[in-house]
mmCIF file of N, CA and C in Angstrom:
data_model
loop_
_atom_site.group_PDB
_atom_site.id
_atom_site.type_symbol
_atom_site.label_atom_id
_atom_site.label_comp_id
_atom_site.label_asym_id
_atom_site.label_seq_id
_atom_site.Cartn_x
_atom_site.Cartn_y
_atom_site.Cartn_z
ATOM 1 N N UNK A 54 8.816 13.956 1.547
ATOM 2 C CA UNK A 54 9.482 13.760 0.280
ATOM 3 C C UNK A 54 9.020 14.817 -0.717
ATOM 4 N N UNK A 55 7.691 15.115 -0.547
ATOM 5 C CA UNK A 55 7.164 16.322 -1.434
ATOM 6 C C UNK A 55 7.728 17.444 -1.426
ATOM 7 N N UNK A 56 8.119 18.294 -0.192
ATOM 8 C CA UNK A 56 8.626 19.119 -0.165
ATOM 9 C C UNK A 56 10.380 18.928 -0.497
ATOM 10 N N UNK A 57 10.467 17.913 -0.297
ATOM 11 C CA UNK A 57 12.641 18.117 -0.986
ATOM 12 C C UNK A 57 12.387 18.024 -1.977
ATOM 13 N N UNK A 58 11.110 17.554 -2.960
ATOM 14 C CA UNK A 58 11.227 17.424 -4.482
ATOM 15 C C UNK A 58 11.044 19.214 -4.833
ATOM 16 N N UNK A 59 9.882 19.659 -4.261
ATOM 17 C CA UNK A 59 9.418 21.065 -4.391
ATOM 18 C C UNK A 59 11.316 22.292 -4.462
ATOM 19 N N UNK A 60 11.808 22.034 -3.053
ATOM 20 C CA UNK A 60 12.886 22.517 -3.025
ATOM 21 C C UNK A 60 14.048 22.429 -3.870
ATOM 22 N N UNK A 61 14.197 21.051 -4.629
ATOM 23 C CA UNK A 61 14.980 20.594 -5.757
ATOM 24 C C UNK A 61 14.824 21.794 -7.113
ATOM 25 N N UNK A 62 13.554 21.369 -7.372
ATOM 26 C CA UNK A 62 12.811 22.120 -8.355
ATOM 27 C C UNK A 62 13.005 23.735 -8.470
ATOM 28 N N UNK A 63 12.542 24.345 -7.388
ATOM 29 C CA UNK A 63 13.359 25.653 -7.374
ATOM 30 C C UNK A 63 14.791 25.832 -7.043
ATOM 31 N N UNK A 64 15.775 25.354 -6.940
ATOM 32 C CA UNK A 64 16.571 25.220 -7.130
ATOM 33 C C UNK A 64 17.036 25.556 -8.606
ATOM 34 N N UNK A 65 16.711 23.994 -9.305
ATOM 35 C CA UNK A 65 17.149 24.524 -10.367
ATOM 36 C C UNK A 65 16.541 25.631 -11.320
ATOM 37 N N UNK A 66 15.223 25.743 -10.989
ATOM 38 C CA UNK A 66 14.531 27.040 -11.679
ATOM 39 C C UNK A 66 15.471 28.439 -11.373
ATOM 40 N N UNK A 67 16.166 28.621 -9.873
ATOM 41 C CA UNK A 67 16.705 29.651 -9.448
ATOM 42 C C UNK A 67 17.977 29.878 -9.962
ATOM 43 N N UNK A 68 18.743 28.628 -10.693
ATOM 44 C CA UNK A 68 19.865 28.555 -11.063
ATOM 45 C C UNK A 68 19.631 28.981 -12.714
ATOM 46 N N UNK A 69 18.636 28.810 -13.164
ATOM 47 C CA UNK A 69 18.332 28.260 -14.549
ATOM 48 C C UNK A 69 18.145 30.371 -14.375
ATOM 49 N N UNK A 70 17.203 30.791 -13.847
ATOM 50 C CA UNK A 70 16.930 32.216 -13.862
ATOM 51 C C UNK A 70 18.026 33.409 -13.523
ATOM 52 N N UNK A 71 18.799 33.268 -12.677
ATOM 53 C CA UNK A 71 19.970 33.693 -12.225
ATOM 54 C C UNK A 71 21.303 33.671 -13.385
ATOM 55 N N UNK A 72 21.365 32.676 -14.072
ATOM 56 C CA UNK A 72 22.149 32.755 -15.245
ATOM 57 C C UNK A 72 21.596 33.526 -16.326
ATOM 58 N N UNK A 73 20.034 33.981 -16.363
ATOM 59 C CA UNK A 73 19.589 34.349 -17.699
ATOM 60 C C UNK A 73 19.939 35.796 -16.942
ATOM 61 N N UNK A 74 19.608 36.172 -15.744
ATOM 62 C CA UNK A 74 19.887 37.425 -15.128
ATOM 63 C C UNK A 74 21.578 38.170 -15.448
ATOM 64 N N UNK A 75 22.030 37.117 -15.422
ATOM 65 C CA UNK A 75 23.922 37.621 -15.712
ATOM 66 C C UNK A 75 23.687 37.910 -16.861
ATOM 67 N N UNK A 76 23.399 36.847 -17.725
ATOM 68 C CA UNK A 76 23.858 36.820 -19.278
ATOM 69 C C UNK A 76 23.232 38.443 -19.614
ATOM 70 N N UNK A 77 22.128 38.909 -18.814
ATOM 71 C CA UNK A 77 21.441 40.146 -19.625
ATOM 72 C C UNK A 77 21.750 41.301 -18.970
ATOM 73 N N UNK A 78 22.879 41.286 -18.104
ATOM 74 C CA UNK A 78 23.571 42.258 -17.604
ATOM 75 C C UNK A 78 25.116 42.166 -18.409
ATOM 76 N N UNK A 79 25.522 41.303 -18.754
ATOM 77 C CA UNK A 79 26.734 41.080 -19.491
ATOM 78 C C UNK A 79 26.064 41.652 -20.820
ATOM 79 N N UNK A 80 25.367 41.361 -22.063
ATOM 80 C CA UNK A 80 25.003 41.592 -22.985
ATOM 81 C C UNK A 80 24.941 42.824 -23.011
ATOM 82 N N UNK A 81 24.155 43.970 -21.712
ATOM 83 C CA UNK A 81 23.920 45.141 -21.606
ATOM 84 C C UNK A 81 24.885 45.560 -21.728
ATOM 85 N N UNK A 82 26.032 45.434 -21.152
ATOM 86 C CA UNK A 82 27.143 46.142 -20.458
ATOM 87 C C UNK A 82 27.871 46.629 -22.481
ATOM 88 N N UNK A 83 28.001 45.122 -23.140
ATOM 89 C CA UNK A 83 28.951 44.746 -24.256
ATOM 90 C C UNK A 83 27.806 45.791 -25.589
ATOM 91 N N UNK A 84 26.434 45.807 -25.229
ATOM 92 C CA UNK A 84 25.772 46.615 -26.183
ATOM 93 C C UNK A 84 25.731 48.001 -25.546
ATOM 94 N N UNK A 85 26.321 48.729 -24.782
ATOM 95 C CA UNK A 85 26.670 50.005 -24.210
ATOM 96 C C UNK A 85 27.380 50.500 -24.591
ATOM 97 N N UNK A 86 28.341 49.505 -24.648
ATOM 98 C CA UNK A 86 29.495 49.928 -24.650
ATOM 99 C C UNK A 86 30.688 50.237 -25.812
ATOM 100 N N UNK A 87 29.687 49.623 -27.229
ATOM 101 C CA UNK A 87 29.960 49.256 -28.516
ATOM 102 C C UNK A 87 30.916 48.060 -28.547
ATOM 103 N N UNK A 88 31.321 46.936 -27.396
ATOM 104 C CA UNK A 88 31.652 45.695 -27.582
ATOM 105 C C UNK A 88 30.984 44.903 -28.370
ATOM 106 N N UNK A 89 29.795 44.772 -28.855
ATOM 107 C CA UNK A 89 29.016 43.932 -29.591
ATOM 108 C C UNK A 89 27.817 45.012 -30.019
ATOM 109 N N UNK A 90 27.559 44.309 -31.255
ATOM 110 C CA UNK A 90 25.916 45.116 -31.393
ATOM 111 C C UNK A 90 24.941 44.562 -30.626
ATOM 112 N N UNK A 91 23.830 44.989 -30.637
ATOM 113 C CA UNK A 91 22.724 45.152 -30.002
ATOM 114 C C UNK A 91 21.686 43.724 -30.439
ATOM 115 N N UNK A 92 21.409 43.781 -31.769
ATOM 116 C CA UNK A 92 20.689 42.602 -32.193
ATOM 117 C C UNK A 92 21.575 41.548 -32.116
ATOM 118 N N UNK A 93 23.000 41.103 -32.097
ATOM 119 C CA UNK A 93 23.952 40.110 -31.718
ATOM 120 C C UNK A 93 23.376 39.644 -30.452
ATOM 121 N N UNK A 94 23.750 40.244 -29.782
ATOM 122 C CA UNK A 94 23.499 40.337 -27.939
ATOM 123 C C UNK A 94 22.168 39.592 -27.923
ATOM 124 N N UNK A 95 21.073 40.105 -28.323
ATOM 125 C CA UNK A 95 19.607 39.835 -28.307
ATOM 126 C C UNK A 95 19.718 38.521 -28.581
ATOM 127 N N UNK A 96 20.380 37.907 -29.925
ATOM 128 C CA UNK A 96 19.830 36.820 -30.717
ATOM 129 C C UNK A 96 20.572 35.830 -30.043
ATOM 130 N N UNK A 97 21.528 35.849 -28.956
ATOM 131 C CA UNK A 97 22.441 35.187 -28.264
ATOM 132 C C UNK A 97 21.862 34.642 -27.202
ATOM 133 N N UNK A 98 21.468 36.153 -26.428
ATOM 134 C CA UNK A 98 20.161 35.839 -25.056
ATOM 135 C C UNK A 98 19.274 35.013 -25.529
ATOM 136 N N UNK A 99 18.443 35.085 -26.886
ATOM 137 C CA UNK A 99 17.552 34.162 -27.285
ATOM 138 C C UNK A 99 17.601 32.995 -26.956
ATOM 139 N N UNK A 100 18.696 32.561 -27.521
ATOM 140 C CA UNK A 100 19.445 31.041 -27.901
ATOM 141 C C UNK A 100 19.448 30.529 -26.386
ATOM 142 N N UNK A 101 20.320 31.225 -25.858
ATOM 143 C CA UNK A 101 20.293 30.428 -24.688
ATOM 144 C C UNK A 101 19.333 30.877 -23.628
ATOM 145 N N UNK A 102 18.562 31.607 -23.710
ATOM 146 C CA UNK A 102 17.240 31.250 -23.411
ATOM 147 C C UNK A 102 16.723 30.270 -23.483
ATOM 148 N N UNK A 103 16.185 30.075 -24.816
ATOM 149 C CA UNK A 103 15.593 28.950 -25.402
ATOM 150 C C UNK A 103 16.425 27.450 -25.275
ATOM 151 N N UNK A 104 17.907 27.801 -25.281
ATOM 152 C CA UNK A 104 18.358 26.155 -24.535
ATOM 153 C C UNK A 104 18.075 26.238 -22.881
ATOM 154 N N UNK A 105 17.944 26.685 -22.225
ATOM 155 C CA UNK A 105 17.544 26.794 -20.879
ATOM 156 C C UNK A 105 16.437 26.178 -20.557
ATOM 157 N N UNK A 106 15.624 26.632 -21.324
ATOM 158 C CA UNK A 106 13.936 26.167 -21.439
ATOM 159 C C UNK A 106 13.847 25.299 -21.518
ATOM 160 N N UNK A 107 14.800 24.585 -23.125
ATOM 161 C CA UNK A 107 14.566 23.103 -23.192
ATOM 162 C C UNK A 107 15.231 22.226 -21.944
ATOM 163 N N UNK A 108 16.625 22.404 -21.073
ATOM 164 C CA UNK A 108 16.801 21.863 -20.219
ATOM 165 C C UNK A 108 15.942 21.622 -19.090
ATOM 166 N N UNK A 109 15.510 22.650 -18.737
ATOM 167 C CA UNK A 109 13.954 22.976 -17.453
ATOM 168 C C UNK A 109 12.942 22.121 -18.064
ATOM 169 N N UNK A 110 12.566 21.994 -19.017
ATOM 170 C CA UNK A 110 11.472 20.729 -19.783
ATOM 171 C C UNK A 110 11.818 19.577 -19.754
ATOM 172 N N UNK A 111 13.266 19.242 -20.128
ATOM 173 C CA UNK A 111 13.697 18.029 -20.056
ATOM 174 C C UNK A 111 14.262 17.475 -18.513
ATOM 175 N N UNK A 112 14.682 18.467 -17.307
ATOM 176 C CA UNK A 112 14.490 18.167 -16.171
ATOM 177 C C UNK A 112 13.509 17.650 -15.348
ATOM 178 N N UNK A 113 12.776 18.501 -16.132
ATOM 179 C CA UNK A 113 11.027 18.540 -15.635
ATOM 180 C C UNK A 113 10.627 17.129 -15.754
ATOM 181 N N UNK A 114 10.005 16.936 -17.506
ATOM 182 C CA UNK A 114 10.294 15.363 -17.616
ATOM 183 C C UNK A 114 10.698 14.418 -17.075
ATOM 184 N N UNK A 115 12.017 14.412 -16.919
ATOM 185 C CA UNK A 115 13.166 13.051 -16.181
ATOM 186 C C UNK A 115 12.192 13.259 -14.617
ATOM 187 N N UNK A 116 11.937 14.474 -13.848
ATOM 188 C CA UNK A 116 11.618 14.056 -12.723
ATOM 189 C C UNK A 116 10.303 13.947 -12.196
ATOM 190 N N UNK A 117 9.242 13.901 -13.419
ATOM 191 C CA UNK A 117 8.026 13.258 -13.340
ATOM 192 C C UNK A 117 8.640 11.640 -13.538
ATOM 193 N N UNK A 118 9.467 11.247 -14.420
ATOM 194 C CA UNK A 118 9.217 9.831 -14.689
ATOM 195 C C UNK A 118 9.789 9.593 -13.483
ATOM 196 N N UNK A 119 10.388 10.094 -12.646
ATOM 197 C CA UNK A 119 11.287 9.475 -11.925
ATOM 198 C C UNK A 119 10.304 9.246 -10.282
ATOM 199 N N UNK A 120 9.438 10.239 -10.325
ATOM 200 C CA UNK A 120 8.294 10.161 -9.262
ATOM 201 C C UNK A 120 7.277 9.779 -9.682
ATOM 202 N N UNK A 121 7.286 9.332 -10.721
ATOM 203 C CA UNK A 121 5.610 8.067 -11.161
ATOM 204 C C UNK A 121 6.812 6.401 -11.135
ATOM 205 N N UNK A 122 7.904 6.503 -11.330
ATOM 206 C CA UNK A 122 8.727 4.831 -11.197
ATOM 207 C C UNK A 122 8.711 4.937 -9.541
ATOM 208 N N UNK A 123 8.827 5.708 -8.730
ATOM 209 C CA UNK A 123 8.860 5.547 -7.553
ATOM 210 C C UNK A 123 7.471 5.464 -6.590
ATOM 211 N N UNK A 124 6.462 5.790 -7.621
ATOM 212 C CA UNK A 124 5.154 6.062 -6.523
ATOM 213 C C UNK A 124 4.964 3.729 -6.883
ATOM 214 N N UNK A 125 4.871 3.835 -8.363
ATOM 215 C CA UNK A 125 4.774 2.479 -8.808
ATOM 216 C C UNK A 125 5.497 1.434 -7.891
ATOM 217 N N UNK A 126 6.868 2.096 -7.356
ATOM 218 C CA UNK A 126 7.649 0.828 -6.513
ATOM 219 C C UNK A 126 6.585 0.787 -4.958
ATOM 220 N N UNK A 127 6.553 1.408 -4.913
ATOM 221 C CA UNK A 127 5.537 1.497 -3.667
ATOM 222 C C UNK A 127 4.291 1.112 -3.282
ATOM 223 N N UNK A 128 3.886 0.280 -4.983
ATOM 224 C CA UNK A 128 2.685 0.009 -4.888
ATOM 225 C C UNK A 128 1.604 0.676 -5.294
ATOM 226 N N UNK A 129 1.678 2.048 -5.097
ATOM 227 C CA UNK A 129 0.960 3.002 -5.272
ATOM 228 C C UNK A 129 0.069 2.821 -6.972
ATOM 229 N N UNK A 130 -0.867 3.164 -7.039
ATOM 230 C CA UNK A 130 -1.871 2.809 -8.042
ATOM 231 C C UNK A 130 -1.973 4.593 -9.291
ATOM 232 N N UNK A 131 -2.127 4.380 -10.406
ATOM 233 C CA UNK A 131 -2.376 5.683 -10.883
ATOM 234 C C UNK A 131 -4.358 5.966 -10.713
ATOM 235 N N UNK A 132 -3.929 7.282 -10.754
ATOM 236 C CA UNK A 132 -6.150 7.445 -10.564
ATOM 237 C C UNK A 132 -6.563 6.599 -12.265
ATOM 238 N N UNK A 133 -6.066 6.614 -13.170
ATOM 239 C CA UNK A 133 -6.779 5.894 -14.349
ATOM 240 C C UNK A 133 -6.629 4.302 -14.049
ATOM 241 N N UNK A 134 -5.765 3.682 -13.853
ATOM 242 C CA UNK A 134 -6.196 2.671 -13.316
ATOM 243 C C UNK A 134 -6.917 2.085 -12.198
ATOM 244 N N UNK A 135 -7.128 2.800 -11.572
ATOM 245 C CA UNK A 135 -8.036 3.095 -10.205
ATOM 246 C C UNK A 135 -9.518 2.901 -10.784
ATOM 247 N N UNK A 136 -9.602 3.991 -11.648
ATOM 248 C CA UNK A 136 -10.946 4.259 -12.316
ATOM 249 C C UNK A 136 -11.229 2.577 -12.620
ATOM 250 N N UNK A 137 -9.887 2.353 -13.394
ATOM 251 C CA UNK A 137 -10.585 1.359 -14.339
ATOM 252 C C UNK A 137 -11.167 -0.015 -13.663
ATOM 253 N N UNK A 138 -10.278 -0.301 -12.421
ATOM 254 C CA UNK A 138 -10.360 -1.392 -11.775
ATOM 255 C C UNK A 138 -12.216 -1.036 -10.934
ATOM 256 N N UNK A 139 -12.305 0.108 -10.712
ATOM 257 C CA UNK A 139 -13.904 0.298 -10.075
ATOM 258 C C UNK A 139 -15.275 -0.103 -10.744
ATOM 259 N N UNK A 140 -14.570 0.883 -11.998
ATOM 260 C CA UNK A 140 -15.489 0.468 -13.099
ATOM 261 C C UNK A 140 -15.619 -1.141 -13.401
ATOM 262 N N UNK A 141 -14.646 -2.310 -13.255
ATOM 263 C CA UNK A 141 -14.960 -3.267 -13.186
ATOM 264 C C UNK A 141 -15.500 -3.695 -12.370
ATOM 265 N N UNK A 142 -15.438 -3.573 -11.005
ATOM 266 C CA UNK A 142 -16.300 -3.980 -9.914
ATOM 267 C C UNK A 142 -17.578 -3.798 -9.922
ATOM 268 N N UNK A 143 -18.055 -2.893 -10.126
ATOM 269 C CA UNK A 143 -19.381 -2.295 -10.745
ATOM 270 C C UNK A 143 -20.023 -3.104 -11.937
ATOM 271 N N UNK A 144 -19.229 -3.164 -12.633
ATOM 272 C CA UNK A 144 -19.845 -4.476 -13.419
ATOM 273 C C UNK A 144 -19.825 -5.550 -13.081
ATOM 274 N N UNK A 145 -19.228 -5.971 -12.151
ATOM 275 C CA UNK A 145 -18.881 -7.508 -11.394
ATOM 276 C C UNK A 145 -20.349 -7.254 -10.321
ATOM 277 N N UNK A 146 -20.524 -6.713 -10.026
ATOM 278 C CA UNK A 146 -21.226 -6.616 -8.430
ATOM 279 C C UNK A 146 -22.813 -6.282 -9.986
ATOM 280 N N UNK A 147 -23.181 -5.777 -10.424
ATOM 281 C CA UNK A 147 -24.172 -5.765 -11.281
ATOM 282 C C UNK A 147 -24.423 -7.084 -11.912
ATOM 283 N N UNK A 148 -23.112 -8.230 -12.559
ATOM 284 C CA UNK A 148 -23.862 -9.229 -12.748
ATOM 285 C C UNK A 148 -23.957 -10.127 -11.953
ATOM 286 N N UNK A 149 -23.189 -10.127 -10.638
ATOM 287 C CA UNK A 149 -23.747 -11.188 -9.338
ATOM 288 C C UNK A 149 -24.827 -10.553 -8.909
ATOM 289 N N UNK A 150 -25.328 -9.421 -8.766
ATOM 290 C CA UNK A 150 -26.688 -9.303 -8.134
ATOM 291 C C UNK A 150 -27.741 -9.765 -9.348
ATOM 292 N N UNK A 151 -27.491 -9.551 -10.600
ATOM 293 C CA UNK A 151 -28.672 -10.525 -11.880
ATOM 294 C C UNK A 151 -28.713 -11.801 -11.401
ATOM 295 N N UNK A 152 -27.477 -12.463 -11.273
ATOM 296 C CA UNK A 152 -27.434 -13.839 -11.585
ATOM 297 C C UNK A 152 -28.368 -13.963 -9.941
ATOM 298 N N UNK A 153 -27.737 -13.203 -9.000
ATOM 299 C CA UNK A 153 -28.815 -13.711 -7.553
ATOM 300 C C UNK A 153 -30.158 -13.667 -8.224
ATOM 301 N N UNK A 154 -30.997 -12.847 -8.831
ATOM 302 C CA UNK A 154 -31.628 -12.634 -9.141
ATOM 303 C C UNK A 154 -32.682 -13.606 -9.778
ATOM 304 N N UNK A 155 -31.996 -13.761 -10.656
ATOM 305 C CA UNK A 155 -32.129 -15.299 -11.594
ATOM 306 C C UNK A 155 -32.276 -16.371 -11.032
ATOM 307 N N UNK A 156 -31.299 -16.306 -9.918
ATOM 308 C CA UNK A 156 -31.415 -17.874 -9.457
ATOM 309 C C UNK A 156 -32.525 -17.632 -8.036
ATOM 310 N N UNK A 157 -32.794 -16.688 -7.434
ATOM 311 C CA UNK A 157 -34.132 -16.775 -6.674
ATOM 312 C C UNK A 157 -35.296 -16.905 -7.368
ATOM 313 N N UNK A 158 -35.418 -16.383 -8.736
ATOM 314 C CA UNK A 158 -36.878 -16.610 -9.567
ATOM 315 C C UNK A 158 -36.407 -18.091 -9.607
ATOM 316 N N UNK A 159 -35.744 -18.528 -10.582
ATOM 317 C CA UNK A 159 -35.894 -20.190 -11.037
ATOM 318 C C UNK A 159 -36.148 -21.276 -9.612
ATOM 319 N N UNK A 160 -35.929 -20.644 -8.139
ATOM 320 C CA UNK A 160 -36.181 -21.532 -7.039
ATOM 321 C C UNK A 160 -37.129 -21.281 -7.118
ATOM 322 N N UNK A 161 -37.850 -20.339 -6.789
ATOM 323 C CA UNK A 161 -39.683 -20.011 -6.576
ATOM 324 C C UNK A 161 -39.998 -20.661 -8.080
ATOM 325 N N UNK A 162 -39.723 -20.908 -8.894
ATOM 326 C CA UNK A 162 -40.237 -21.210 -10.142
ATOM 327 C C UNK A 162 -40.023 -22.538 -10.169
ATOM 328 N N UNK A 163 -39.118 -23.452 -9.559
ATOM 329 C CA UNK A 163 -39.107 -25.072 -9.734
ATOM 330 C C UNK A 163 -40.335 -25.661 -9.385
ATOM 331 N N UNK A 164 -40.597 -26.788 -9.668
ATOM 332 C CA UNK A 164 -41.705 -27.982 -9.150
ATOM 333 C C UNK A 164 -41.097 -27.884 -7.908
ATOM 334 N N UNK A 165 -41.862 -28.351 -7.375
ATOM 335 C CA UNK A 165 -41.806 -28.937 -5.659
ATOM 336 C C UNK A 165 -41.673 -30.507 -5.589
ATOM 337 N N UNK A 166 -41.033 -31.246 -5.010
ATOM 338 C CA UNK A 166 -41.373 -32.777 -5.318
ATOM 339 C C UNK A 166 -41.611 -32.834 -3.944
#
């Protein structure tokens, strides 16, 4: 499953890069050619640059949540809750070994009848 997510992913990275590749051969061609000016062209590539980016972030996003709702259906545990549940045991297993503790002194420590 790791690897079709991996392959997904470049995918759309390759699609997402390949369009910025046209757009800056089209722009070239139209600032050559005196079809458009030069800083037009630029501030255009920008833009959708920068909406590109935000789509690839917001893809990105959607398909972390979408592989932490699926590790969760599975049961699967996150490492911070992992931590946290150990760290309780550790304190669980620290005060049953006191309380053993406790309660072998107070036997050696009772009267005898």
């Amino acid at each position: 499953m790791n690897e079709q997510l991996k392959k997904i992913f470049l995918t759309g990275l390759g699609a997402t890069l390949a369009s910025k590749e046209k757009a800056d051969q089209l722009f070239g061609n139209l600032s050559h050619n005196g079809s458009a000016a030069a800083d037009e062209a630029k501030a255009y590539l920008s833009k959708l640059s920068d909406k590109g980016q935000t789509k690839t972030d917001q893809w990105q996003n959607d398909m972390k949540k979408d592989i932490r709702e699926s590790i969760a259906d599975l049961g699967f545990v996150t490492s911070e809750k992992y931590q946290k549940l150990a760290e309780r045991v550790q304190i669980l297993e620290q005060k049953l070994a006191e309380s053993e503790k406790k309660g072998s002194i107070n036997d050696t420590e009772s009267p005898k009848q």
